[in-house]
Coordinates of C-alpha atoms in Angstrom, one line a residue:
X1 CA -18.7 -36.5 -31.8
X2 CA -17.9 -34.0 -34.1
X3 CA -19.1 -30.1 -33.6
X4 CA -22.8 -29.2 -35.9
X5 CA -21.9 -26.2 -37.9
X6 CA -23.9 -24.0 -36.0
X7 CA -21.7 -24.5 -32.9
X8 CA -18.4 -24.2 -35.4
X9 CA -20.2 -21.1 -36.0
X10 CA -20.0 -19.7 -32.5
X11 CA -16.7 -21.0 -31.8
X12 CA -15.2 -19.3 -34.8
X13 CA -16.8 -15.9 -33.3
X14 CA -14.2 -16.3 -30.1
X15 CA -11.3 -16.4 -32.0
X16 CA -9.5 -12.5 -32.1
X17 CA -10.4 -10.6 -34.6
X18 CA -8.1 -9.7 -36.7
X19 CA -6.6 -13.6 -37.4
X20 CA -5.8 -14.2 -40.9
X21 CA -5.7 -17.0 -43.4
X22 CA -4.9 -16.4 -46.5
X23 CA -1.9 -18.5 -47.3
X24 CA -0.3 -21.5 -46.0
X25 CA 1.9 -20.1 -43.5
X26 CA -1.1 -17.7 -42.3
X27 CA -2.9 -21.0 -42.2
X28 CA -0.4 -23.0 -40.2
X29 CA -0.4 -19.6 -37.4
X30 CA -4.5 -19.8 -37.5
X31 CA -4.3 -23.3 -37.0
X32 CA -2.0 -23.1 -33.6
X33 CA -4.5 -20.1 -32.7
X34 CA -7.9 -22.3 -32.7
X35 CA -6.0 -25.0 -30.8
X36 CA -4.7 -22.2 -28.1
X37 CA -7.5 -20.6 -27.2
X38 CA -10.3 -23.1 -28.2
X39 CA -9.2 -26.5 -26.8
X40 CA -8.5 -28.0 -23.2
X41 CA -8.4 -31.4 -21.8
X42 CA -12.4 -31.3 -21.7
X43 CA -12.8 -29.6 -25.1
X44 CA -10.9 -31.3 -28.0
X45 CA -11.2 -30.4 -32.0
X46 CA -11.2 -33.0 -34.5
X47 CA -9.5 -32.9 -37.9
X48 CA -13.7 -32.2 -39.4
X49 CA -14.2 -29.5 -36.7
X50 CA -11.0 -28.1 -37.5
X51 CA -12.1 -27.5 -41.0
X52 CA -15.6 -26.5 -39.8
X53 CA -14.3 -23.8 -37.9
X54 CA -12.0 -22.6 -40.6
X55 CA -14.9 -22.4 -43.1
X56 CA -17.2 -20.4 -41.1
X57 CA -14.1 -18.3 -40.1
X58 CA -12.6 -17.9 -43.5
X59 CA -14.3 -19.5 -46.3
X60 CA -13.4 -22.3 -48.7
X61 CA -10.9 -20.9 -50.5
X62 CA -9.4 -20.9 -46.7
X63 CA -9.9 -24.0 -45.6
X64 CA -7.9 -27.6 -46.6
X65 CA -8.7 -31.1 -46.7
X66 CA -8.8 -32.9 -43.8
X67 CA -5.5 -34.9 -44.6
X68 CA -4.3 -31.4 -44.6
X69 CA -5.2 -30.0 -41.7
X70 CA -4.0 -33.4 -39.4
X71 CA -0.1 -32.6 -40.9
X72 CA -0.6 -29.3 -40.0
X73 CA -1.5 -30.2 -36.8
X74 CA 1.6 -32.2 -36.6
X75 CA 3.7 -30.1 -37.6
X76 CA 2.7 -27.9 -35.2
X77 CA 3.1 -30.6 -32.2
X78 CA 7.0 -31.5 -33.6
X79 CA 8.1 -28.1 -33.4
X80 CA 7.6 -27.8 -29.7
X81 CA 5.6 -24.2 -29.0
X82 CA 6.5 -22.6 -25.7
X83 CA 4.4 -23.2 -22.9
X84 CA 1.7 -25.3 -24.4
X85 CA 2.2 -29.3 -24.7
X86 CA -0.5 -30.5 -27.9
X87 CA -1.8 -33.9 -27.0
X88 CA -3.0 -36.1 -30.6
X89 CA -5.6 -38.6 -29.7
X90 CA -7.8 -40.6 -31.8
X91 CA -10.7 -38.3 -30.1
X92 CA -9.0 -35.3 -31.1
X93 CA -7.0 -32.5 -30.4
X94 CA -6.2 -30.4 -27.5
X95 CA -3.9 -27.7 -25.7
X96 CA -2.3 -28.2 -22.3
X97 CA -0.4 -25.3 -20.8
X98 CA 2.8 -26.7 -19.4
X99 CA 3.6 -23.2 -17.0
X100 CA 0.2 -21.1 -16.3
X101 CA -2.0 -23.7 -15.6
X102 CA -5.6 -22.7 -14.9
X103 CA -5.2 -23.1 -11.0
X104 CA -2.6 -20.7 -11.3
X105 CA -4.2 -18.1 -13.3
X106 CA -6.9 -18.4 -11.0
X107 CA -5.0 -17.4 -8.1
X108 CA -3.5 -14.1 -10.2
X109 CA -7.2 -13.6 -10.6
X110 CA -7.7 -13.4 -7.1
X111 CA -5.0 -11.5 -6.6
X112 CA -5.7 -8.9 -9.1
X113 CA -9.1 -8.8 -7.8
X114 CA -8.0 -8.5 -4.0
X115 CA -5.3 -5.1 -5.1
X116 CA -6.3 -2.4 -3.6
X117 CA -3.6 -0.4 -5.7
X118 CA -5.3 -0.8 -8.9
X119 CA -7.7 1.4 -10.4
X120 CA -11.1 -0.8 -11.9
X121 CA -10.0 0.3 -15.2
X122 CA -6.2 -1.5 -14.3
X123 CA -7.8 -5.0 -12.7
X124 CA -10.3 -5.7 -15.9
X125 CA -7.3 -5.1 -18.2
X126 CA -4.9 -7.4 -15.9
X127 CA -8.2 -9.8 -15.9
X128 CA -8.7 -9.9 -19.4
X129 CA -5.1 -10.6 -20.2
X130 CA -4.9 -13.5 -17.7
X131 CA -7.7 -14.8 -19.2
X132 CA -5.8 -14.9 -22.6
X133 CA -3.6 -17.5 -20.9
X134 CA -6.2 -20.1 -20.6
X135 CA -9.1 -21.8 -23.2
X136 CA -12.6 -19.8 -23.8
X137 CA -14.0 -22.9 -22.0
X138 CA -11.6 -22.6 -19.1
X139 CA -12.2 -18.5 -19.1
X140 CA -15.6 -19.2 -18.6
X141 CA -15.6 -21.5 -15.7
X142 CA -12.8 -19.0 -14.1
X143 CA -15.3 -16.0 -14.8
X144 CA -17.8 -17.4 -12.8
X145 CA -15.7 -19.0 -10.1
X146 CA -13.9 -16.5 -8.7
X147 CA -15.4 -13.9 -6.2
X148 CA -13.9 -11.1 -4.1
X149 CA -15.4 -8.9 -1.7
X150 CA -15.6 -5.5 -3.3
X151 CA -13.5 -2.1 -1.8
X152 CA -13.8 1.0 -2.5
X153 CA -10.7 1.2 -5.3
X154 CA -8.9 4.7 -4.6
X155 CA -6.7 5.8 -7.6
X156 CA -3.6 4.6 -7.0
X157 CA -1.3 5.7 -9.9
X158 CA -0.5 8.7 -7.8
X159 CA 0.7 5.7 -5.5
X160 CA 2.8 4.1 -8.0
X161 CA 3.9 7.7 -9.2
X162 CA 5.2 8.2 -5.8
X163 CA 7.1 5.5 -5.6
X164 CA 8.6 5.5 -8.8
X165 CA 9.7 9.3 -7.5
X166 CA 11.2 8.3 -4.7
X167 CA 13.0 5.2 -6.5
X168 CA 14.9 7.8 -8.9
X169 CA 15.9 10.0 -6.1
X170 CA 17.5 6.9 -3.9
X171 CA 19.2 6.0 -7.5
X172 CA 20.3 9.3 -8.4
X173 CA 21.1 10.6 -4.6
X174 CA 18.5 13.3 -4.2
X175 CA 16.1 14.6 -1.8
X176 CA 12.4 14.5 -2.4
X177 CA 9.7 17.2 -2.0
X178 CA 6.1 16.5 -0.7
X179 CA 3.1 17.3 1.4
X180 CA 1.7 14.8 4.0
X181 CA -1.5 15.1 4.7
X182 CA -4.9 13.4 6.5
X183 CA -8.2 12.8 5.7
X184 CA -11.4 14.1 7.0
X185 CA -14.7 12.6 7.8
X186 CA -15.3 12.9 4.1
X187 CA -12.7 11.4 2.3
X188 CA -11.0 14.3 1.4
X189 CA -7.4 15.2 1.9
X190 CA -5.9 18.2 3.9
X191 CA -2.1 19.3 4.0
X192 CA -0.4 18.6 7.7
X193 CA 1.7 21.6 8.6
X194 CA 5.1 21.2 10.4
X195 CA 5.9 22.2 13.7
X196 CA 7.5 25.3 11.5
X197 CA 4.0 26.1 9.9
X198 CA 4.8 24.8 6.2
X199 CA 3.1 22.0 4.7
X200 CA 6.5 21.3 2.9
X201 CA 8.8 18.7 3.8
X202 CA 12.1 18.7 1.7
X203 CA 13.9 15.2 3.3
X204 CA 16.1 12.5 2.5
X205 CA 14.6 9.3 1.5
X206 CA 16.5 5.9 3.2
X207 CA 14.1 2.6 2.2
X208 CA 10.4 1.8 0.3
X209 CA 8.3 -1.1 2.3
X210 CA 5.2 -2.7 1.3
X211 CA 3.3 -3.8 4.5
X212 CA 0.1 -4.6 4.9
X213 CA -1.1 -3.9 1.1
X214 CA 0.8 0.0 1.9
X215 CA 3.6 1.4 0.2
X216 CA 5.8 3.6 3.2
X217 CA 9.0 5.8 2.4
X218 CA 11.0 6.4 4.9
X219 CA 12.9 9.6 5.6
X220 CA 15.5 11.2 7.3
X221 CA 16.2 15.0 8.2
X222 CA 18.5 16.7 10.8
X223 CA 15.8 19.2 11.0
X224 CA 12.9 17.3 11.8
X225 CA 9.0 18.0 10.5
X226 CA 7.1 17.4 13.6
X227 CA 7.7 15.5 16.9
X228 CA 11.3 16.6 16.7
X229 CA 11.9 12.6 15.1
X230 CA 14.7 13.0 12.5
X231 CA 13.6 8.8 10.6
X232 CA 9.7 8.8 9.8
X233 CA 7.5 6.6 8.4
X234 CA 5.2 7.8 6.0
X235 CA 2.3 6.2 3.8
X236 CA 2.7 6.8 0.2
X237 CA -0.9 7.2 -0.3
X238 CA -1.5 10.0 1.9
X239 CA 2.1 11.6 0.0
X240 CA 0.7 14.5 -2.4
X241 CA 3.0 16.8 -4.6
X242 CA 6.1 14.3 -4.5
X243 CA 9.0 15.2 -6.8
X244 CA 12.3 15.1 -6.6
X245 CA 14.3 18.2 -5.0
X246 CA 17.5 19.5 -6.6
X247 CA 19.4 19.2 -3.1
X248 CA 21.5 15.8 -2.5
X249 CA 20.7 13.3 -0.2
X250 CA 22.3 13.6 3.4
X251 CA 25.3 11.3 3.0
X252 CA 25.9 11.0 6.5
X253 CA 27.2 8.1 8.6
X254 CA 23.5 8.1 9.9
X255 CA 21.9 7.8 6.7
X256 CA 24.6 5.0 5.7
X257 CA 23.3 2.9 8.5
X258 CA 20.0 3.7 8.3
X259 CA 20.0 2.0 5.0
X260 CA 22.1 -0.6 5.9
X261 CA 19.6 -1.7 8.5
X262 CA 16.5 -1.3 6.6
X263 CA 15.8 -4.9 6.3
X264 CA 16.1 -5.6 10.1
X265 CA 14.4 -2.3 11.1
X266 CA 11.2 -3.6 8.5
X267 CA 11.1 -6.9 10.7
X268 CA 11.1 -5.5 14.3
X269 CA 8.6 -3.0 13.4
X270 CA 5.0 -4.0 13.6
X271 CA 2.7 -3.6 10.8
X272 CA 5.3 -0.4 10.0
X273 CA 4.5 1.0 13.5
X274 CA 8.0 0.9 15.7
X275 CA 8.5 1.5 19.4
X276 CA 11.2 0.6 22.2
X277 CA 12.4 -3.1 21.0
X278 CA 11.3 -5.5 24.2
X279 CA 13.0 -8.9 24.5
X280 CA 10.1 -11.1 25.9
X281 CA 9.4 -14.9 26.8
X282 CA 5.7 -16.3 26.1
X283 CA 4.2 -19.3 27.3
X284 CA 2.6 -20.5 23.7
X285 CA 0.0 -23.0 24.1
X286 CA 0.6 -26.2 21.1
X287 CA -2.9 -25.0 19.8
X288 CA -1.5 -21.2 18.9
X289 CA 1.7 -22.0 17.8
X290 CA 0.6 -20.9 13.8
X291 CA 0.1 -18.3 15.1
X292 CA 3.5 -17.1 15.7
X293 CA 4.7 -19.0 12.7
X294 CA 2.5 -17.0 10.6
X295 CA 3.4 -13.6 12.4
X296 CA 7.5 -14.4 12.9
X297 CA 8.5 -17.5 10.6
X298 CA 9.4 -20.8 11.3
X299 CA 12.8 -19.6 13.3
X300 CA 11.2 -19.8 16.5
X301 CA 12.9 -21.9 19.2
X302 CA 11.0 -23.4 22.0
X303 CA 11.9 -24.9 25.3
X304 CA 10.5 -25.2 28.9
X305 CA 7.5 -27.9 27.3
X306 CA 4.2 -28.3 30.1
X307 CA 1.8 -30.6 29.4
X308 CA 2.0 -33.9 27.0
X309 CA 3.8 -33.7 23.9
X310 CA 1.4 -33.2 20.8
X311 CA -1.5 -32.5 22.9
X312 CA -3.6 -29.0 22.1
X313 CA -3.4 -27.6 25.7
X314 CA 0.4 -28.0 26.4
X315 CA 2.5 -25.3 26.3
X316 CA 6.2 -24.3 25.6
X317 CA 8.8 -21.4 26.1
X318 CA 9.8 -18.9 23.3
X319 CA 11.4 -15.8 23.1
X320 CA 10.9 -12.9 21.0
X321 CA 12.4 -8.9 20.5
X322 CA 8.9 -6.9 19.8
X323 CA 8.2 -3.4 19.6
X324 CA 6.0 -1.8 22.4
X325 CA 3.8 0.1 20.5
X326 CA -0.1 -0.4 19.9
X327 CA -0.4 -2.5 16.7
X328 CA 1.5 -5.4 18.9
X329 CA -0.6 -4.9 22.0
X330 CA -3.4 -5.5 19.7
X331 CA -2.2 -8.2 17.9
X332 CA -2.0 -9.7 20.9
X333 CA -5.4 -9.2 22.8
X334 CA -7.3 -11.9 20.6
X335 CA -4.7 -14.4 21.1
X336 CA -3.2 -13.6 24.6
X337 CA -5.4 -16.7 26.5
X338 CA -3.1 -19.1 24.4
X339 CA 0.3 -17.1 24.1
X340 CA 0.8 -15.1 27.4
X341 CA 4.1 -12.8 28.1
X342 CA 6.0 -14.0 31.5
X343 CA 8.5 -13.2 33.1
X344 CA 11.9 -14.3 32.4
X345 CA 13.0 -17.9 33.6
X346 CA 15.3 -18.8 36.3
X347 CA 19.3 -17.5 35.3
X348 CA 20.4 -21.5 34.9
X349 CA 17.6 -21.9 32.0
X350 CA 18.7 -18.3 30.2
X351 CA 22.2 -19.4 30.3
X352 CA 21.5 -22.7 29.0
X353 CA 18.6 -23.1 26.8
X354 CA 18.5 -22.2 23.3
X355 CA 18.7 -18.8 23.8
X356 CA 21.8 -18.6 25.4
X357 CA 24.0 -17.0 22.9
X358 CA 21.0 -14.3 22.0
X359 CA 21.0 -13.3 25.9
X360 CA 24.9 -13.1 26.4
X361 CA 25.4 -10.2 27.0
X362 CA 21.4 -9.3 28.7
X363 CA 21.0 -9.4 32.5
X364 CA 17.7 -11.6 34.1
X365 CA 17.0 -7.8 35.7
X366 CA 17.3 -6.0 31.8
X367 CA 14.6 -8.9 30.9
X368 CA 12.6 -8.8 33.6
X369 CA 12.2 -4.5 33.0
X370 CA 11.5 -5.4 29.8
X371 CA 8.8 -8.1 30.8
X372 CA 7.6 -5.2 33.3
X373 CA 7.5 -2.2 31.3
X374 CA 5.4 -4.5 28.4
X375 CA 3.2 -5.8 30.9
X376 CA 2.2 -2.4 31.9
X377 CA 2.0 -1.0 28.3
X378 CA -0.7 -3.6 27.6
X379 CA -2.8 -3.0 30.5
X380 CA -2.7 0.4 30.1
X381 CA -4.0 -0.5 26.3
X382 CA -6.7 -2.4 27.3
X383 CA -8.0 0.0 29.9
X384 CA -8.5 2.5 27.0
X385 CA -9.7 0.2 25.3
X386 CA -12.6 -0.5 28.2
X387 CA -12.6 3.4 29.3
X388 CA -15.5 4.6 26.6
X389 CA -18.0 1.9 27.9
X390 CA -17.0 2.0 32.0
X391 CA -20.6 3.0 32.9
X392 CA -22.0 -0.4 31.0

């Protein structure tokens, strides 16, 4: 049924605004730009709507016969325009996106919604351009589908400034210069002094990570800022004042292996918090096991099954190298009914189950130490955890 002129009217208001038509090669561009953005599979144009919209758009002198407008059409369909497939039906016409399909451009719209490193200013302009990449029709249904629970949004090109200050200094072999700092009760930032009494750390950058929607440098210095740790950690976001010092990078053997074993030092840590690398077994119940999956990948390998096969409640061994620090311990309180730490299993099952060639060169009594010393790290955790309500 073809569109009243009243609704060519309003469809002719969404196209952009400075379209033109005032030849035939303008015409054939304005043509492809009312199919683009004003037809899907549920919306089609018709050779008369086509001219309808062109008329209310442009005028007569703009707008063609009919006969016209379907070789146009055509000729726009033989010459193959990237990323959109234009399906000719005796119904009508209509524009399929062959790459960004509206189920992926609504999961960049989540996503752009979810950042909490853009400003509100940067997600409605990432919005509005993903929205280009889909029909009005289909922008409208994806307007009102998508919801995210709000944040506060912090400003986080001094974020992306960061990093790109700390990328040019890795690339160029320089330190960098900045000020760490924490927040107080309300919001507001105060410099951390070193144990030397300056705010100022001057340090040699070794890796970026992205953990846990954080950007963290981390640094080395034979002098260190606090703690007397020479490799830190630090949150980009709580960086102020970065630049890039005139001194060189420490081009040490340390720092060469440092950033050699980035990668494997990013995957023992937990949620970018490190500690004394563990090797421990857990008993992980067949109900829990996505759990591990999700947290350490699919290379887990298990052995030592209880319990019938396939069945929620039976069990099986793994084993894993884990940092004893807090982020793991509580990681691990939520779930520890249905994966458990034990104690190592007897020497003929380390020596010949599939973690054999991992523990070659580990004693039972190193793992059992390790099983130990974790065991009483988590208790210890949870008893803080219970110490603030002990007279309840």
């Amino acid at each position: 049924m073809a569109i009243t002129q009243s609704e060519a009217a309003a469809l002719a208001s969404l196209l952009p605004d400075d379209l033109r038509c005032s030849n035939a090669r303008e015409r054939l561009l304005c043509v492809m730009a009312i199919l683009r953005a004003l037809t899907d599979a549920d919306h089609l144009l018709s050779n008369t709507d086509l001219r309808k919209i062109l008329l209310e758009r442009f005028g007569p002198d703009a707008t063609p016969s009919e006969n016209t407008l379907a070789a146009d059409v055509h000729a726009i369909a033989e010459c193959g325009y990237p990323d959109l497939r234009l399906h000719i039906t005796p119904r009508g016409y209509w524009c399929e996106r062959t790459e960004l399909t509206p189920a992926k451009v609504r999961m960049m719209l989540n996503a752009v919604q979810a950042s909490r490193f853009l400003t509100v200013e940067q997600s409605a302009q990432l919005q509005e351009g993903l929205f280009e990449l889909v029909s009005r029709h289909q922008e409208d249904d994806l307007a009102g589908q998508v919801h995210v629970d709000q944040r506060v949004r912090k400003n986080y090109q001094q974020v992306f400034e960061t990093i790109d200050t700390v990328t040019r200094a890795l690339r160029l072999g320089k330190k960098i210069e900045f000020t760490y700092t924490y927040s107080d009760f309300g919001g507001r930032a105060h410099p951390l002094d070193g144990d030397n009494g300056s705010p100022l750390r001057v340090e040699t950058p070794i890796a970026l990570y992205f953990s846990e929607n954080n950007y963290y440098v981390e640094t080395y210095t034979p002098e260190p800022w606090r703690h007397g740790i020479e490799v830190m950690v630090s949150r980009a976001d709580r960086m102020l004042d970065v630049r890039m010092s005139e001194q060189d990078a420490d081009r040490s053997r340390k720092v060469y292996d440092l950033r050699r074993s980035a990668h494997r030092r990013m995957a023992e840590n937990f949620d970018m918090v490190s500690g004394q690398q563990r090797r421990i077994f857990f008993r992980v119940r067949s109900d829990a096991t996505n759990v591990l999956f999700d947290r350490f990948g699919f290379g887990l390998r298990f052995s030592q099954h209880e319990g019938v096969p396939g069945e929620p409640l039976s069990s099986a061994l793994t084993l894993l190298t884990v940092p004893q620090c807090f982020t793991f311990y509580r990681w691990l309180t939520p779930v520890s009914s249905r994966v458990v730490m034990c104690e190592p299993p007897a020497e003929l099952v380390l020596r010949s189950g599939p973690w054999a060639k991992a523990l070659r060169d580990v004693s039972r009594d190193e793992l059992l130490e390790d099983y130990q010393a974790m065991v009483r790290g988590f208790m210890d955790y949870l008893d803080r955890a219970r110490e603030p309500y002990a007279g309840l």
